[in-house]
Amino acid sequence: MNLILLGPPGAGKGTQAKRLEERYGLRQLATGDMLRAERASGSALGQRVQVIMDRGELVSDDIMIALIAQSIDAERDDKGFVLDGFPRTLPQAQALDQMLGERGLKLDCVIEMTVDEAALVDRISGRFSCAHCGASFHARFNPPKVVFNPPKVAGVCDFCGSHDFKQRADDTAETVRTRLAAYRAQTAPILPYYRAKGLLRPVDGMAAPDDVTKAIERVIAAPVKAGG
Ligand code: AMP
């Protein structure tokens, strides 16, 4: 099963992709994570994309298409993959179709995580993760407006006990606005492309994370059954 999770930054794609990885053994291919790993390694690619990412703009299609082709080929098995953060432009979507076709693969479903954009800036600028195990949390941000998922004990990771947390460099309110604008201008036009192919399935991304997971599981059960 090969899936795409599509939606603006902060829609919960990363959280849900991880759950799909655990539940179905799908490989999570998260282009943002790949780019952050390149940056952390100090590679030439990492240095090239650093400024673009920190501004909240999109990295060029050429780089992204090469990166995703590499990771699809890196490790192929019959369980499939879940794309998180790719494609983000129409040329990326078209290149993906071509690259899957050349490899005898196909997409089963494109899950559109619908969100209330007004809530996203607070949602994203309040998020942080454990520097040790990567678990995600949300601070109470701009109280009383937004209450999310803080650690049970302030300053201590629920999962590994670490006291070390980090925030993404591009999760500031100003950069989030640029990222949302990039989504509207460059990524949203992909939706009709997949709708026309009959692959698009909307899911309410504003629901509680467990409810979003259940909704996604229901959605993907249908094409899987239909396809045998
Ligand atoms: P994400 O972690 O998916 O929010 O991605 C973080 C940043 O990485 C984005 O704001 C872009 O600068 C860059 N990026 C990730 N995926 C793509 C993509 N498919 N196309 C262009 N830029 C991307």
GROMACS .gro file of C-alpha atoms and ligand atoms in nm:
model
  251
    1MET     CA    1   0.000   0.000   0.000
    2ASN     CA    2   0.144   0.336  -0.106
    3LEU     CA    3  -0.009   0.647   0.050
    4ILE     CA    4   0.034   1.021   0.055
    5LEU     CA    5  -0.056   1.237   0.353
    6LEU     CA    6  -0.134   1.581   0.219
    7GLY     CA    7  -0.210   1.892   0.421
    8PRO     CA    8  -0.062   2.221   0.540
    9PRO     CA    9   0.220   2.240   0.793
   10GLY     CA   10   0.084   2.151   1.136
   11ALA     CA   11  -0.196   1.929   1.002
   12GLY     CA   12  -0.046   1.633   1.187
   13LYS     CA   13   0.107   1.449   0.889
   14GLY     CA   14   0.421   1.346   1.078
   15THR     CA   15   0.229   1.212   1.378
   16GLN     CA   16  -0.010   1.012   1.161
   17ALA     CA   17   0.264   0.886   0.926
   18LYS     CA   18   0.451   0.743   1.225
   19ARG     CA   19   0.136   0.564   1.338
   20LEU     CA   20   0.083   0.420   0.989
   21GLU     CA   21   0.441   0.301   0.995
   22GLU     CA   22   0.381   0.121   1.326
   23ARG     CA   23   0.038  -0.018   1.235
   24TYR     CA   24   0.097  -0.132   0.876
   25GLY     CA   25   0.475  -0.147   0.850
   26LEU     CA   26   0.470   0.125   0.584
   27ARG     CA   27   0.792   0.316   0.539
   28GLN     CA   28   0.751   0.682   0.636
   29LEU     CA   29   0.919   0.896   0.373
   30ALA     CA   30   0.927   1.243   0.527
   31THR     CA   31   1.111   1.488   0.304
   32GLY     CA   32   1.134   1.752   0.581
   33ASP     CA   33   1.308   1.497   0.808
   34MET     CA   34   1.541   1.398   0.524
   35LEU     CA   35   1.638   1.762   0.469
   36ARG     CA   36   1.689   1.821   0.841
   37ALA     CA   37   1.916   1.515   0.853
   38GLU     CA   38   2.116   1.659   0.561
   39ARG     CA   39   2.151   1.986   0.748
   40ALA     CA   40   2.260   1.814   1.067
   41SER     CA   41   2.525   1.619   0.873
   42GLY     CA   42   2.662   1.941   0.726
   43SER     CA   43   2.649   1.795   0.372
   44ALA     CA   44   2.665   2.020   0.065
   45LEU     CA   45   2.293   1.960   0.008
   46GLY     CA   46   2.218   2.043   0.372
   47GLN     CA   47   2.402   2.373   0.342
   48ARG     CA   48   2.222   2.456   0.018
   49VAL     CA   49   1.874   2.407   0.161
   50GLN     CA   50   1.932   2.564   0.501
   51VAL     CA   51   1.845   2.924   0.416
   52ILE     CA   52   1.543   2.823   0.208
   53MET     CA   53   1.399   2.610   0.488
   54ASP     CA   54   1.458   2.874   0.752
   55ARG     CA   55   1.268   3.124   0.540
   56GLY     CA   56   0.977   2.878   0.513
   57GLU     CA   57   1.007   2.856   0.135
   58LEU     CA   58   1.009   2.542  -0.077
   59VAL     CA   59   1.327   2.367  -0.187
   60SER     CA   60   1.353   2.325  -0.566
   61ASP     CA   61   1.162   2.047  -0.741
   62ASP     CA   62   1.482   1.900  -0.890
   63ILE     CA   63   1.640   1.846  -0.550
   64MET     CA   64   1.321   1.706  -0.397
   65ILE     CA   65   1.243   1.468  -0.683
   66ALA     CA   66   1.598   1.328  -0.675
   67LEU     CA   67   1.578   1.289  -0.297
   68ILE     CA   68   1.249   1.100  -0.303
   69ALA     CA   69   1.354   0.874  -0.592
   70GLN     CA   70   1.662   0.782  -0.392
   71SER     CA   71   1.462   0.694  -0.082
   72ILE     CA   72   1.198   0.496  -0.271
   73ASP     CA   73   1.479   0.290  -0.422
   74ALA     CA   74   1.680   0.265  -0.101
   75GLU     CA   75   1.475  -0.010   0.053
   76ARG     CA   76   1.186  -0.166  -0.132
   77ASP     CA   77   0.949  -0.419   0.014
   78ASP     CA   78   0.590  -0.517  -0.053
   79LYS     CA   79   0.437  -0.328   0.240
   80GLY     CA   80   0.480   0.009   0.074
   81PHE     CA   81   0.533   0.364   0.193
   82VAL     CA   82   0.362   0.670   0.330
   83LEU     CA   83   0.479   1.001   0.188
   84ASP     CA   84   0.480   1.287   0.438
   85GLY     CA   85   0.568   1.630   0.295
   86PHE     CA   86   0.597   1.517  -0.067
   87PRO     CA   87   0.470   1.606  -0.324
   88ARG     CA   88   0.437   1.977  -0.248
   89THR     CA   89   0.404   2.109  -0.605
   90LEU     CA   90   0.230   1.992  -0.921
   91PRO     CA   91   0.562   1.910  -1.098
   92GLN     CA   92   0.656   1.695  -0.795
   93ALA     CA   93   0.321   1.511  -0.818
   94GLN     CA   94   0.369   1.451  -1.190
   95ALA     CA   95   0.729   1.336  -1.139
   96LEU     CA   96   0.611   1.100  -0.866
   97ASP     CA   97   0.357   0.941  -1.102
   98GLN     CA   98   0.626   0.892  -1.360
   99MET     CA   99   0.878   0.746  -1.116
  100LEU     CA  100   0.622   0.505  -0.969
  101GLY     CA  101   0.513   0.399  -1.318
  102GLU     CA  102   0.872   0.328  -1.418
  103ARG     CA  103   0.911   0.105  -1.113
  104GLY     CA  104   0.581  -0.079  -1.156
  105LEU     CA  105   0.437   0.087  -0.844
  106LYS     CA  106   0.118   0.288  -0.789
  107LEU     CA  107  -0.052   0.512  -0.536
  108ASP     CA  108  -0.345   0.360  -0.349
  109CYS     CA  109  -0.476   0.669  -0.177
  110VAL     CA  110  -0.407   1.037  -0.108
  111ILE     CA  111  -0.530   1.143   0.234
  112GLU     CA  112  -0.607   1.512   0.259
  113MET     CA  113  -0.584   1.628   0.619
  114THR     CA  114  -0.822   1.922   0.636
  115VAL     CA  115  -0.755   2.187   0.900
  116ASP     CA  116  -0.870   2.524   1.020
  117GLU     CA  117  -0.585   2.744   0.899
  118ALA     CA  118  -0.652   3.007   1.163
  119ALA     CA  119  -0.551   2.757   1.432
  120LEU     CA  120  -0.231   2.648   1.265
  121VAL     CA  121   0.002   2.932   1.359
  122ASP     CA  122  -0.061   2.874   1.730
  123ARG     CA  123  -0.053   2.501   1.682
  124ILE     CA  124   0.285   2.498   1.511
  125SER     CA  125   0.461   2.773   1.700
  126GLY     CA  126   0.377   2.591   2.026
  127ARG     CA  127   0.518   2.255   1.925
  128PHE     CA  128   0.848   2.108   2.043
  129SER     CA  129   1.001   1.765   2.074
  130CYS     CA  130   1.226   1.562   2.301
  131ALA     CA  131   1.586   1.603   2.184
  132HIS     CA  132   1.659   1.248   2.297
  133CYS     CA  133   1.372   1.026   2.169
  134GLY     CA  134   1.193   1.266   1.930
  135ALA     CA  135   0.850   1.247   2.103
  136SER     CA  136   0.631   1.547   2.010
  137PHE     CA  137   0.463   1.783   2.253
  138HIS     CA  138   0.274   2.110   2.243
  139ALA     CA  139   0.305   2.385   2.496
  140ARG     CA  140   0.014   2.581   2.624
  141PHE     CA  141   0.065   2.869   2.388
  142ASN     CA  142  -0.100   3.212   2.403
  143PRO     CA  143  -0.320   3.095   2.690
  144PRO     CA  144  -0.611   3.057   2.722
  145LYS     CA  145  -0.657   3.025   2.346
  146VAL     CA  146  -0.462   2.711   2.271
  147VAL     CA  147  -0.411   2.413   2.495
  148PHE     CA  148  -0.238   2.112   2.352
  149ASN     CA  149  -0.032   1.828   2.474
  150PRO     CA  150   0.234   1.935   2.724
  151PRO     CA  151   0.457   1.677   2.901
  152LYS     CA  152   0.280   1.534   3.209
  153VAL     CA  153   0.559   1.673   3.428
  154ALA     CA  154   0.681   2.011   3.305
  155GLY     CA  155   1.025   1.986   3.150
  156VAL     CA  156   1.041   1.603   3.153
  157CYS     CA  157   0.977   1.381   2.851
  158ASP     CA  158   0.686   1.140   2.918
  159PHE     CA  159   0.856   0.865   2.719
  160CYS     CA  160   1.227   0.865   2.803
  161GLY     CA  161   1.260   1.102   3.101
  162SER     CA  162   1.497   1.337   2.919
  163HIS     CA  163   1.503   1.704   3.022
  164ASP     CA  164   1.627   1.813   2.685
  165PHE     CA  165   1.377   1.955   2.434
  166LYS     CA  166   1.414   2.125   2.098
  167GLN     CA  167   1.202   2.333   1.865
  168ARG     CA  168   1.231   2.337   1.486
  169ALA     CA  169   1.405   2.647   1.354
  170ASP     CA  170   1.116   2.706   1.110
  171ASP     CA  171   0.837   2.673   1.367
  172THR     CA  172   0.832   3.044   1.451
  173ALA     CA  173   0.510   3.240   1.394
  174GLU     CA  174   0.661   3.445   1.111
  175THR     CA  175   0.804   3.147   0.920
  176VAL     CA  176   0.484   2.952   0.968
  177ARG     CA  177   0.296   3.226   0.783
  178THR     CA  178   0.537   3.194   0.488
  179ARG     CA  179   0.499   2.814   0.497
  180LEU     CA  180   0.120   2.844   0.493
  181ALA     CA  181   0.139   3.086   0.201
  182ALA     CA  182   0.363   2.836   0.016
  183TYR     CA  183   0.106   2.565   0.087
  184ARG     CA  184  -0.180   2.772  -0.050
  185ALA     CA  185   0.006   2.885  -0.362
  186GLN     CA  186   0.210   2.577  -0.452
  187THR     CA  187   0.072   2.269  -0.275
  188ALA     CA  188  -0.307   2.318  -0.268
  189PRO     CA  189  -0.322   2.304  -0.652
  190ILE     CA  190  -0.226   1.936  -0.623
  191LEU     CA  191  -0.563   1.855  -0.464
  192PRO     CA  192  -0.768   1.874  -0.789
  193TYR     CA  193  -0.497   1.667  -0.961
  194TYR     CA  194  -0.552   1.375  -0.725
  195ARG     CA  195  -0.927   1.434  -0.704
  196ALA     CA  196  -0.948   1.390  -1.080
  197LYS     CA  197  -0.769   1.057  -1.044
  198GLY     CA  198  -1.024   0.944  -0.782
  199LEU     CA  199  -0.750   0.906  -0.519
  200LEU     CA  200  -0.829   1.195  -0.282
  201ARG     CA  201  -0.988   1.115   0.056
  202PRO     CA  202  -1.047   1.401   0.306
  203VAL     CA  203  -1.000   1.341   0.679
  204ASP     CA  204  -1.069   1.595   0.955
  205GLY     CA  205  -0.721   1.690   1.080
  206MET     CA  206  -0.863   1.905   1.362
  207ALA     CA  207  -0.998   1.603   1.551
  208ALA     CA  208  -0.801   1.449   1.840
  209PRO     CA  209  -0.496   1.254   1.712
  210ASP     CA  210  -0.647   0.911   1.799
  211ASP     CA  211  -0.968   0.999   1.615
  212VAL     CA  212  -0.770   1.115   1.311
  213THR     CA  213  -0.587   0.780   1.314
  214LYS     CA  214  -0.919   0.591   1.324
  215ALA     CA  215  -1.056   0.799   1.037
  216ILE     CA  216  -0.745   0.730   0.829
  217GLU     CA  217  -0.769   0.359   0.902
  218ARG     CA  218  -1.131   0.357   0.785
  219VAL     CA  219  -1.041   0.544   0.468
  220ILE     CA  220  -0.756   0.318   0.370
  221ALA     CA  221  -0.955   0.003   0.443
  222ALA     CA  222  -1.180   0.081   0.145
  223PRO     CA  223  -0.925   0.096  -0.139
  224VAL     CA  224  -0.733  -0.195   0.012
  225LYS     CA  225  -1.048  -0.412   0.003
  226ALA     CA  226  -1.142  -0.290  -0.343
  227GLY     CA  227  -0.795  -0.373  -0.470
  228GLY     CA  228  -0.804  -0.719  -0.311
  229AMP     P1  229   0.824   1.973   0.675
  229AMP     O1  230   0.903   1.906   0.782
  229AMP     O2  231   0.752   1.876   0.586
  229AMP     O3  232   0.734   2.081   0.728
  229AMP     O4  233   0.930   2.047   0.579
  229AMP     C1  234   1.017   2.148   0.630
  229AMP     C2  235   1.074   2.230   0.515
  229AMP     O5  236   1.149   2.145   0.427
  229AMP     C3  237   0.971   2.296   0.424
  229AMP     O6  238   0.923   2.418   0.475
  229AMP     C4  239   1.052   2.315   0.295
  229AMP     O7  240   1.143   2.421   0.307
  229AMP     C5  241   1.133   2.186   0.292
  229AMP     N1  242   1.061   2.077   0.219
  229AMP     C6  243   1.020   1.957   0.270
  229AMP     N2  244   0.959   1.882   0.177
  229AMP     C7  245   0.960   1.955   0.063
  229AMP     C8  246   0.912   1.934  -0.070
  229AMP     N3  247   0.849   1.820  -0.104
  229AMP     N4  248   0.932   2.032  -0.162
  229AMP     C9  249   0.996   2.146  -0.130
  229AMP     N5  250   1.044   2.174  -0.008
  229AMP    C10  251   1.026   2.080   0.090
   0.00000   0.00000   0.00000
